[in-house]
mmCIF file of C-alpha atoms and ligand atoms in Angstrom:
data_model
loop_
_atom_site.group_PDB
_atom_site.id
_atom_site.type_symbol
_atom_site.label_atom_id
_atom_site.label_comp_id
_atom_site.label_asym_id
_atom_site.label_seq_id
_atom_site.Cartn_x
_atom_site.Cartn_y
_atom_site.Cartn_z
ATOM 1 C CA MET M 1 98.989 76.658 81.699
ATOM 2 C CA GLY M 2 98.863 78.290 78.286
ATOM 3 C CA ASN M 3 101.710 78.617 75.949
ATOM 4 C CA GLY M 4 100.733 82.070 74.509
ATOM 5 C CA THR M 5 101.276 85.325 76.376
ATOM 6 C CA HIS M 6 104.017 85.502 79.090
ATOM 7 C CA ILE M 7 101.471 85.770 81.828
ATOM 8 C CA GLY M 8 99.737 82.807 80.422
ATOM 9 C CA ARG M 9 102.890 80.741 80.712
ATOM 10 C CA VAL M 10 103.577 81.540 84.298
ATOM 11 C CA ARG M 11 100.084 81.684 85.638
ATOM 12 C CA GLY M 12 99.311 78.891 88.077
ATOM 13 C CA LEU M 13 103.010 77.925 88.607
ATOM 14 C CA GLY M 14 103.093 79.930 91.858
ATOM 15 C CA ALA M 15 106.117 82.079 92.925
ATOM 16 C CA ALA M 16 109.727 81.355 91.965
ATOM 17 C CA HIS M 17 110.182 80.688 95.604
ATOM 18 C CA GLU M 18 113.375 82.741 95.646
ATOM 19 C CA GLY M 19 111.905 85.847 96.998
ATOM 20 C CA ALA M 20 110.456 84.104 100.018
ATOM 21 C CA HIS M 21 113.641 82.199 100.640
ATOM 22 C CA HIS M 22 115.516 85.447 100.719
ATOM 23 C CA TRP M 23 113.044 86.884 103.195
ATOM 24 C CA VAL M 24 113.084 83.799 105.350
ATOM 25 C CA THR M 25 116.860 83.554 105.427
ATOM 26 C CA GLN M 26 117.143 87.214 106.269
ATOM 27 C CA ARG M 27 114.874 86.455 109.387
ATOM 28 C CA LEU M 28 116.583 83.184 110.275
ATOM 29 C CA THR M 29 120.036 84.861 110.272
ATOM 30 C CA ALA M 30 118.589 87.827 112.095
ATOM 31 C CA GLY M 31 117.622 85.457 114.925
ATOM 32 C CA SER M 32 120.967 83.715 115.147
ATOM 33 C CA ASN M 33 122.699 87.157 114.800
ATOM 34 C CA LEU M 34 120.740 88.324 117.841
ATOM 35 C CA LEU M 35 122.020 85.390 119.945
ATOM 36 C CA LEU M 36 125.564 85.333 118.516
ATOM 37 C CA MET M 37 126.154 89.097 118.695
ATOM 38 C CA LEU M 38 125.003 89.266 122.270
ATOM 39 C CA TRP M 39 127.218 86.342 123.064
ATOM 40 C CA LEU M 40 130.140 88.113 121.506
ATOM 41 C CA ILE M 41 129.572 91.456 123.264
ATOM 42 C CA VAL M 42 129.079 89.783 126.669
ATOM 43 C CA SER M 43 132.199 87.552 126.164
ATOM 44 C CA LEU M 44 134.426 90.431 125.202
ATOM 45 C CA VAL M 45 133.199 92.672 128.009
ATOM 46 C CA ARG M 46 133.745 89.922 130.595
ATOM 47 C CA LEU M 47 137.355 89.412 129.511
ATOM 48 C CA PRO M 48 139.649 91.026 132.083
ATOM 49 C CA GLU M 49 141.398 93.002 129.365
ATOM 50 C CA LEU M 50 141.775 92.960 125.509
ATOM 51 C CA SER M 51 145.580 92.216 125.507
ATOM 52 C CA TYR M 52 146.963 89.693 123.045
ATOM 53 C CA GLY M 53 147.476 86.891 125.551
ATOM 54 C CA VAL M 54 143.897 87.125 126.975
ATOM 55 C CA VAL M 55 142.133 87.464 123.642
ATOM 56 C CA GLN M 56 144.316 84.790 122.015
ATOM 57 C CA SER M 57 143.802 82.158 124.734
ATOM 58 C CA TRP M 58 140.057 82.994 124.766
ATOM 59 C CA LEU M 59 139.637 82.458 121.038
ATOM 60 C CA SER M 60 141.681 79.261 120.945
ATOM 61 C CA SER M 61 139.075 77.514 123.131
ATOM 62 C CA PRO M 62 136.422 75.663 121.081
ATOM 63 C CA TRP M 63 133.839 77.278 123.161
ATOM 64 C CA ALA M 64 134.814 80.593 121.666
ATOM 65 C CA ALA M 65 136.052 79.578 118.192
ATOM 66 C CA VAL M 66 132.932 77.585 117.300
ATOM 67 C CA PRO M 67 130.414 80.293 118.117
ATOM 68 C CA MET M 68 132.740 82.762 116.423
ATOM 69 C CA ILE M 69 132.722 80.853 113.156
ATOM 70 C CA LEU M 70 128.995 80.429 113.418
ATOM 71 C CA LEU M 71 128.736 84.238 113.995
ATOM 72 C CA VAL M 72 130.739 84.883 110.900
ATOM 73 C CA ILE M 73 128.506 82.603 108.878
ATOM 74 C CA SER M 74 125.339 84.106 110.160
ATOM 75 C CA VAL M 75 126.226 87.818 110.125
ATOM 76 C CA PHE M 76 127.915 87.625 106.771
ATOM 77 C CA ASN M 77 125.029 85.938 105.067
ATOM 78 C CA HIS M 78 122.721 88.280 106.751
ATOM 79 C CA PHE M 79 124.441 91.369 105.653
ATOM 80 C CA ARG M 80 124.949 89.944 102.140
ATOM 81 C CA LEU M 81 121.266 89.646 101.728
ATOM 82 C CA GLY M 82 120.585 92.953 103.512
ATOM 83 C CA LEU M 83 122.994 94.905 101.293
ATOM 84 C CA GLN M 84 121.569 93.273 98.232
ATOM 85 C CA VAL M 85 118.232 94.709 99.087
ATOM 86 C CA VAL M 86 119.776 98.120 99.544
ATOM 87 C CA ILE M 87 121.429 97.908 96.146
ATOM 88 C CA GLU M 88 118.237 96.766 94.530
ATOM 89 C CA ASP M 89 116.436 99.777 95.941
ATOM 90 C CA TYR M 90 118.761 102.430 94.655
ATOM 91 C CA GLN M 91 120.595 100.977 91.721
ATOM 92 C CA HIS M 92 118.492 100.520 88.708
ATOM 93 C CA ASP M 93 120.969 100.352 85.711
ATOM 94 C CA GLU M 94 123.892 98.019 84.874
ATOM 95 C CA THR M 95 125.935 99.218 87.881
ATOM 96 C CA ARG M 96 123.519 97.008 89.852
ATOM 97 C CA ILE M 97 125.142 93.843 88.353
ATOM 98 C CA VAL M 98 128.628 95.155 89.077
ATOM 99 C CA LEU M 99 127.811 96.054 92.663
ATOM 100 C CA MET M 100 125.988 92.778 93.227
ATOM 101 C CA SER M 101 129.048 90.880 92.001
ATOM 102 C CA LEU M 102 131.396 92.862 94.121
ATOM 103 C CA LEU M 103 129.196 92.404 97.146
ATOM 104 C CA ASN M 104 129.249 88.616 96.598
ATOM 105 C CA TYR M 105 132.957 88.459 96.025
ATOM 106 C CA PHE M 106 133.577 90.707 98.989
ATOM 107 C CA THR M 107 131.343 88.682 101.323
ATOM 108 C CA ILE M 108 132.951 85.414 100.529
ATOM 109 C CA ALA M 109 136.471 86.596 100.545
ATOM 110 C CA ALA M 110 135.999 88.453 103.686
ATOM 111 C CA GLY M 111 134.205 85.633 105.368
ATOM 112 C CA THR M 112 136.914 83.140 104.288
ATOM 113 C CA PHE M 113 139.453 85.419 105.663
ATOM 114 C CA ALA M 114 137.602 85.705 108.974
ATOM 115 C CA ILE M 115 137.141 81.969 109.343
ATOM 116 C CA PHE M 116 140.728 81.296 108.296
ATOM 117 C CA SER M 117 141.961 83.671 111.050
ATOM 118 C CA ILE M 118 139.735 82.167 113.723
ATOM 119 C CA LEU M 119 140.975 78.629 112.826
ATOM 120 C CA LYS M 120 144.534 79.817 112.807
ATOM 121 C CA VAL M 121 144.248 81.214 116.301
ATOM 122 C CA ALA M 122 142.420 78.141 117.437
ATOM 123 C CA PHE M 123 144.816 75.664 116.013
ATOM 124 C CA THR M 124 148.113 77.487 117.065
ATOM 125 C CA GLY M 125 146.529 77.758 120.584
ATOM 126 C CA ALA M 126 149.398 77.350 122.986
ATOM 127 C CA ALA M 127 152.086 79.066 121.100
ATOM 128 C CA ALA M 128 151.954 82.723 122.113
ATOM 129 C CA MET K 1 109.154 106.071 109.589
ATOM 130 C CA THR K 2 112.424 107.580 110.800
ATOM 131 C CA VAL K 3 113.389 104.300 112.460
ATOM 132 C CA SER K 4 113.247 102.286 109.358
ATOM 133 C CA ILE K 5 115.862 104.429 107.855
ATOM 134 C CA LEU K 6 117.883 104.059 110.972
ATOM 135 C CA HIS K 7 117.596 100.244 110.476
ATOM 136 C CA ARG K 8 119.049 100.495 106.964
ATOM 137 C CA VAL K 9 121.751 102.976 107.983
ATOM 138 C CA THR K 10 122.994 100.947 111.002
ATOM 139 C CA GLY K 11 122.730 97.693 109.107
ATOM 140 C CA SER K 12 124.816 99.108 106.173
ATOM 141 C CA GLY K 13 127.225 100.876 108.492
ATOM 142 C CA MET K 14 127.949 97.664 110.478
ATOM 143 C CA ALA K 15 128.226 95.669 107.259
ATOM 144 C CA THR K 16 131.036 98.039 106.031
ATOM 145 C CA VAL K 17 132.825 99.857 108.864
ATOM 146 C CA GLY K 18 132.014 97.185 111.467
ATOM 147 C CA VAL K 19 133.113 94.379 109.175
ATOM 148 C CA ILE K 20 136.417 96.121 108.257
ATOM 149 C CA VAL K 21 137.209 96.638 111.946
ATOM 150 C CA PHE K 22 136.310 93.044 112.784
ATOM 151 C CA LEU K 23 138.449 91.536 110.015
ATOM 152 C CA TRP K 24 141.346 93.796 110.971
ATOM 153 C CA TRP K 25 141.044 92.670 114.625
ATOM 154 C CA LEU K 26 140.859 88.978 113.687
ATOM 155 C CA GLY K 27 143.630 89.321 111.141
ATOM 156 C CA ALA K 28 145.905 91.013 113.578
ATOM 157 C CA LEU K 29 145.115 88.439 116.183
ATOM 158 C CA ALA K 30 146.011 85.580 113.764
ATOM 159 C CA ALA K 31 149.181 87.357 112.659
ATOM 160 C CA GLY K 32 150.534 87.370 116.144
ATOM 161 C CA GLU K 33 151.326 89.337 119.216
ATOM 162 C CA ARG K 34 153.326 92.238 117.564
ATOM 163 C CA ASP K 35 150.642 92.861 114.937
ATOM 164 C CA TYR K 36 147.814 92.628 117.500
ATOM 165 C CA ALA K 37 149.607 95.208 119.625
ATOM 166 C CA ARG K 38 149.871 97.578 116.651
ATOM 167 C CA PHE K 39 146.126 97.204 116.060
ATOM 168 C CA MET K 40 145.296 97.943 119.687
ATOM 169 C CA ASP K 41 147.787 100.849 119.698
ATOM 170 C CA LEU K 42 145.689 102.565 116.962
ATOM 171 C CA LEU K 43 142.593 102.294 119.134
ATOM 172 C CA THR K 44 143.763 102.632 122.774
ATOM 173 C CA VAL K 45 146.038 104.623 125.027
ATOM 174 C CA LYS K 46 148.780 102.964 127.037
ATOM 175 C CA SER K 47 146.458 102.051 129.978
ATOM 176 C CA GLY K 48 144.382 99.941 127.634
ATOM 177 C CA ALA K 49 141.541 102.401 127.747
ATOM 178 C CA PRO K 50 140.097 103.477 124.332
ATOM 179 C CA ASN K 51 141.481 106.630 122.634
ATOM 180 C CA ILE K 52 139.331 109.044 120.540
ATOM 181 C CA ALA K 53 139.270 106.707 117.568
ATOM 182 C CA GLY K 54 138.453 103.777 119.936
ATOM 183 C CA TYR K 55 135.687 105.562 121.571
ATOM 184 C CA ILE K 56 134.144 106.802 118.266
ATOM 185 C CA LEU K 57 134.325 103.220 116.643
ATOM 186 C CA GLY K 58 133.426 101.473 119.806
ATOM 187 C CA ILE K 59 130.468 103.560 120.792
ATOM 188 C CA GLY K 60 129.362 104.182 117.214
ATOM 189 C CA LEU K 61 129.283 100.376 116.445
ATOM 190 C CA THR K 62 127.633 99.389 119.795
ATOM 191 C CA LEU K 63 124.885 102.064 119.327
ATOM 192 C CA SER K 64 124.425 100.994 115.712
ATOM 193 C CA PHE K 65 124.197 97.364 116.875
ATOM 194 C CA PHE K 66 121.672 97.954 119.613
ATOM 195 C CA GLN K 67 119.580 100.337 117.456
ATOM 196 C CA HIS K 68 119.554 97.771 114.605
ATOM 197 C CA MET K 69 118.787 94.996 117.131
ATOM 198 C CA MET K 70 115.829 96.925 118.476
ATOM 199 C CA THR K 71 114.423 97.819 115.057
ATOM 200 C CA GLY K 72 115.086 94.239 113.969
ATOM 201 C CA ILE K 73 112.946 92.939 116.885
ATOM 202 C CA ARG K 74 110.364 95.566 115.856
ATOM 203 C CA HIS K 75 110.391 93.928 112.450
ATOM 204 C CA PHE K 76 109.716 90.549 114.053
ATOM 205 C CA VAL K 77 106.730 91.947 115.893
ATOM 206 C CA MET K 78 105.372 93.687 112.874
ATOM 207 C CA ASP K 79 105.821 90.718 110.679
ATOM 208 C CA ALA K 80 103.691 88.834 113.180
ATOM 209 C CA GLY K 81 101.003 91.393 112.386
ATOM 210 C CA ALA K 82 101.102 93.203 115.663
ATOM 211 C CA ALA K 83 101.634 96.918 116.564
ATOM 212 C CA PHE K 84 100.209 98.417 113.360
ATOM 213 C CA GLU K 85 97.929 100.752 115.376
ATOM 214 C CA LEU K 86 99.265 104.357 114.885
ATOM 215 C CA LYS K 87 99.796 104.958 118.567
ATOM 216 C CA ALA K 88 101.401 101.596 119.330
ATOM 217 C CA ASN K 89 103.488 101.786 116.253
ATOM 218 C CA LYS K 90 104.835 105.299 117.148
ATOM 219 C CA SER K 91 105.664 104.430 120.826
ATOM 220 C CA PHE K 92 107.408 101.282 119.665
ATOM 221 C CA ALA K 93 109.511 103.266 117.222
ATOM 222 C CA VAL K 94 110.480 105.790 119.873
ATOM 223 C CA LEU K 95 111.121 102.884 122.313
ATOM 224 C CA THR K 96 113.766 101.402 119.991
ATOM 225 C CA VAL K 97 115.812 104.579 120.137
ATOM 226 C CA VAL K 98 115.440 104.954 123.880
ATOM 227 C CA VAL K 99 116.369 101.369 124.622
ATOM 228 C CA SER K 100 119.413 101.410 122.334
ATOM 229 C CA VAL K 101 120.778 104.594 123.850
ATOM 230 C CA LEU K 102 120.251 103.137 127.355
ATOM 231 C CA LEU K 103 121.849 99.791 126.519
ATOM 232 C CA THR K 104 124.868 101.527 124.920
ATOM 233 C CA ALA K 105 125.244 103.800 127.963
ATOM 234 C CA ALA K 106 124.943 100.788 130.283
ATOM 235 C CA LEU K 107 127.564 98.775 128.335
ATOM 236 C CA TRP K 108 130.147 101.696 128.209
ATOM 237 C CA GLY K 109 129.411 102.601 131.785
ATOM 238 C CA TYR K 110 130.192 99.123 132.763
ATOM 239 C CA ILE K 111 133.417 98.968 130.715
ATOM 240 C CA THR K 112 134.662 102.340 132.123
ATOM 241 C CA TYR K 113 133.647 101.312 135.675
ATOM 242 C CA ASP K 114 135.557 98.011 135.212
ATOM 243 C CA GLN K 115 138.606 99.854 134.120
ATOM 244 C CA LEU K 116 138.543 102.310 137.021
ATOM 245 C CA LYS K 117 138.034 99.427 139.428
ATOM 246 C CA ALA K 118 140.795 97.368 137.930
ATOM 247 C CA ALA K 119 143.243 100.370 138.288
ATOM 248 C CA PRO K 120 146.804 99.988 137.381
ATOM 249 C CA ALA K 121 147.383 96.531 135.678
ATOM 250 C CA GLY K 122 148.347 94.984 138.938
ATOM 251 C CA ASN K 123 145.769 92.260 139.013
ATOM 252 C CA ALA K 124 146.192 91.127 135.350
ATOM 253 C CA PRO K 125 145.997 87.299 135.310
ATOM 254 C CA ILE K 126 148.787 86.965 132.830
ATOM 255 C CA ALA K 127 152.267 88.528 132.650
ATOM 256 C CA VAL K 128 151.801 92.140 131.819
ATOM 257 C CA GLU K 129 153.349 92.905 128.474
ATOM 258 C CA THR K 130 155.392 96.095 128.234
ATOM 259 C CA LYS K 131 155.190 98.155 125.147
HETATM 260 C C1 HEM Z 1 120.530 91.505 116.773
HETATM 261 C C2 HEM Z 1 120.874 91.158 115.624
HETATM 262 C C3 HEM Z 1 120.213 91.494 114.296
HETATM 263 C C4 HEM Z 1 118.874 91.553 113.979
HETATM 264 C C5 HEM Z 1 117.783 91.076 115.012
HETATM 265 C C6 HEM Z 1 118.697 91.891 112.698
HETATM 266 C C7 HEM Z 1 117.465 91.956 112.053
HETATM 267 C C8 HEM Z 1 117.333 92.420 110.786
HETATM 268 C C9 HEM Z 1 116.021 92.263 110.004
HETATM 269 C C10 HEM Z 1 114.672 91.610 110.458
HETATM 270 C C11 HEM Z 1 116.253 92.794 108.704
HETATM 271 C C12 HEM Z 1 115.324 92.790 107.557
HETATM 272 C C13 HEM Z 1 114.692 94.251 107.372
HETATM 273 C C14 HEM Z 1 113.760 94.173 106.189
HETATM 274 O O1 HEM Z 1 113.363 93.073 105.745
HETATM 275 O O2 HEM Z 1 113.426 95.298 105.768
HETATM 276 C C15 HEM Z 1 117.609 93.232 108.768
HETATM 277 C C16 HEM Z 1 118.288 93.894 107.613
HETATM 278 C C17 HEM Z 1 119.657 94.192 107.580
HETATM 279 N N1 HEM Z 1 120.516 93.816 108.473
HETATM 280 FE FE1 HEM Z 1 120.200 93.059 110.254
HETATM 281 N N2 HEM Z 1 119.911 92.185 112.155
HETATM 282 C C18 HEM Z 1 120.851 92.000 113.093
HETATM 283 C C19 HEM Z 1 122.309 92.151 113.074
HETATM 284 C C20 HEM Z 1 122.961 92.668 111.828
HETATM 285 C C21 HEM Z 1 124.351 92.915 111.804
HETATM 286 C C22 HEM Z 1 125.361 92.479 112.944
HETATM 287 C C23 HEM Z 1 124.533 93.491 110.560
HETATM 288 C C24 HEM Z 1 125.812 93.893 109.898
HETATM 289 C C25 HEM Z 1 127.005 93.436 110.127
HETATM 290 C C26 HEM Z 1 123.204 93.595 109.859
HETATM 291 C C27 HEM Z 1 123.006 94.136 108.635
HETATM 292 C C28 HEM Z 1 121.894 94.291 107.973
HETATM 293 C C29 HEM Z 1 121.568 94.943 106.740
HETATM 294 C C30 HEM Z 1 122.703 95.573 105.885
HETATM 295 C C31 HEM Z 1 120.276 94.883 106.405
HETATM 296 C C32 HEM Z 1 119.552 95.409 105.215
HETATM 297 C C33 HEM Z 1 118.853 96.716 105.615
HETATM 298 C C34 HEM Z 1 117.795 97.190 104.677
HETATM 299 O O3 HEM Z 1 117.320 96.503 103.748
HETATM 300 O O4 HEM Z 1 117.310 98.373 104.875
HETATM 301 N N3 HEM Z 1 122.293 93.163 110.723
HETATM 302 N N4 HEM Z 1 118.271 93.021 109.904
HETATM 303 C C1 HEM Z 2 140.512 101.604 106.229
HETATM 304 C C2 HEM Z 2 141.098 100.460 106.080
HETATM 305 C C3 HEM Z 2 142.429 100.085 106.661
HETATM 306 C C4 HEM Z 2 143.417 100.840 107.136
HETATM 307 C C5 HEM Z 2 143.607 102.412 107.125
HETATM 308 C C6 HEM Z 2 144.469 99.968 107.666
HETATM 309 C C7 HEM Z 2 145.659 100.429 108.227
HETATM 310 C C8 HEM Z 2 146.626 99.567 108.885
HETATM 311 C C9 HEM Z 2 147.790 99.954 109.541
HETATM 312 C C10 HEM Z 2 148.220 101.453 109.745
HETATM 313 C C11 HEM Z 2 148.437 98.815 110.016
HETATM 314 C C12 HEM Z 2 149.775 98.819 110.789
HETATM 315 C C13 HEM Z 2 150.750 98.473 109.760
HETATM 316 C C14 HEM Z 2 152.091 98.335 110.262
HETATM 317 O O1 HEM Z 2 152.557 99.269 111.104
HETATM 318 O O2 HEM Z 2 152.839 97.453 109.778
HETATM 319 C C15 HEM Z 2 147.638 97.729 109.635
HETATM 320 C C16 HEM Z 2 147.982 96.443 109.887
HETATM 321 C C17 HEM Z 2 147.239 95.406 109.507
HETATM 322 N N1 HEM Z 2 145.997 95.425 108.852
HETATM 323 FE FE1 HEM Z 2 145.045 97.003 108.234
HETATM 324 N N2 HEM Z 2 144.040 98.677 107.479
HETATM 325 C C18 HEM Z 2 142.856 98.728 106.943
HETATM 326 C C19 HEM Z 2 142.002 97.656 106.523
HETATM 327 C C20 HEM Z 2 142.403 96.284 106.864
HETATM 328 C C21 HEM Z 2 141.505 95.211 106.505
HETATM 329 C C22 HEM Z 2 140.313 95.321 105.798
HETATM 330 C C23 HEM Z 2 142.183 94.102 106.951
HETATM 331 C C24 HEM Z 2 141.808 92.661 106.852
HETATM 332 C C25 HEM Z 2 141.146 92.198 105.849
HETATM 333 C C26 HEM Z 2 143.433 94.560 107.596
HETATM 334 C C27 HEM Z 2 144.391 93.656 108.087
HETATM 335 C C28 HEM Z 2 145.516 94.043 108.703
HETATM 336 C C29 HEM Z 2 146.513 93.200 109.241
HETATM 337 C C30 HEM Z 2 146.448 91.634 109.309
HETATM 338 C C31 HEM Z 2 147.606 93.898 109.779
HETATM 339 C C32 HEM Z 2 148.842 93.532 110.421
HETATM 340 C C33 HEM Z 2 149.815 93.226 109.275
HETATM 341 C C34 HEM Z 2 151.224 93.206 109.538
HETATM 342 O O3 HEM Z 2 151.758 94.195 110.100
HETATM 343 O O4 HEM Z 2 151.802 92.159 109.241
HETATM 344 N N3 HEM Z 2 143.598 95.865 107.517
HETATM 345 N N4 HEM Z 2 146.514 98.104 108.869
#
């Protein structure tokens, strides 16, 4: 490892490991998305109807609320990474930083809202 | 080639439109019966079947999902180093579109069939709410 040119300083250190981490997380979440989204579609279609009473009592069971929270964590992480790549591909000036920040704020705020709603339904179960 | 942009469009579409509908649905459900009924009113007709907006969003999002799912699986296969031969690659690409359309048709066929079969809300397992 030299201390002269930039390339000299980084040569031999290997990758920053961030790029590969992004790629792997995108695929790990893709796998869990696949399972959880199919679970959600099958569950919703199998409900007799989508009225308040039916959906509310379905989501207040831990067997629905827990996978639903996992789904939010998986899908929201997945699309945050995914949209980040889309922004990186098209946005080359400062707007990139702005969009990237908005994306992160949006994902966390929206994910928190979603999980809060699920928990609220789950914990206020019986009352309808 | 075409299917890779489909993957991007469907992914970005679900991440925006799909997530908004999802949050709206969960938020209304958590807010209570009246708010949930309002949400459903925007997307369904009285019988509980989807209205135009419900069909466009419902079919649009399920088709997007199945297309993205199939191109996502194609990604997995190609990441593993398979299906790079021109012919296999092309057939796989076409296959993703065919399968996603078939799955969407099957799902909505099933939903519609179920509604026809269930007929007037007579056999609803809980007290039928009146609007
Ligand atoms: C069956 C479930 C899913 C699978 C198997 C899957 C698979 C994948 C894969 C492998 C990638 C990486 C593509 C690449 O590296 O170029 C990806 C990208 C992406 N996914 Fe998914 N995904 C799934 C569900 C979802 C859902 C539910 C959403 C949105 C709510 C979503 C949004 C995105 C976005 C925005 C991208 C970035 C697209 C791009 O870079 O062009 N995915 N998906
Ligand atoms: C395109 C975007 C949106 C439009 C056009 C829209 C429109 C509406 C309309 C017309 C109502 C019925 C209001 C009423 O009659 O009182 C409503 C209710 C509601 N929306 Fe949205 N909305 C949008 C996005 C969202 C998002 C992103 C969320 C959640 C993050 C959300 C959460 C809610 C909730 C919780 C209610 C019930 C509120 C209440 O009446 O107490 N909406 N929305």
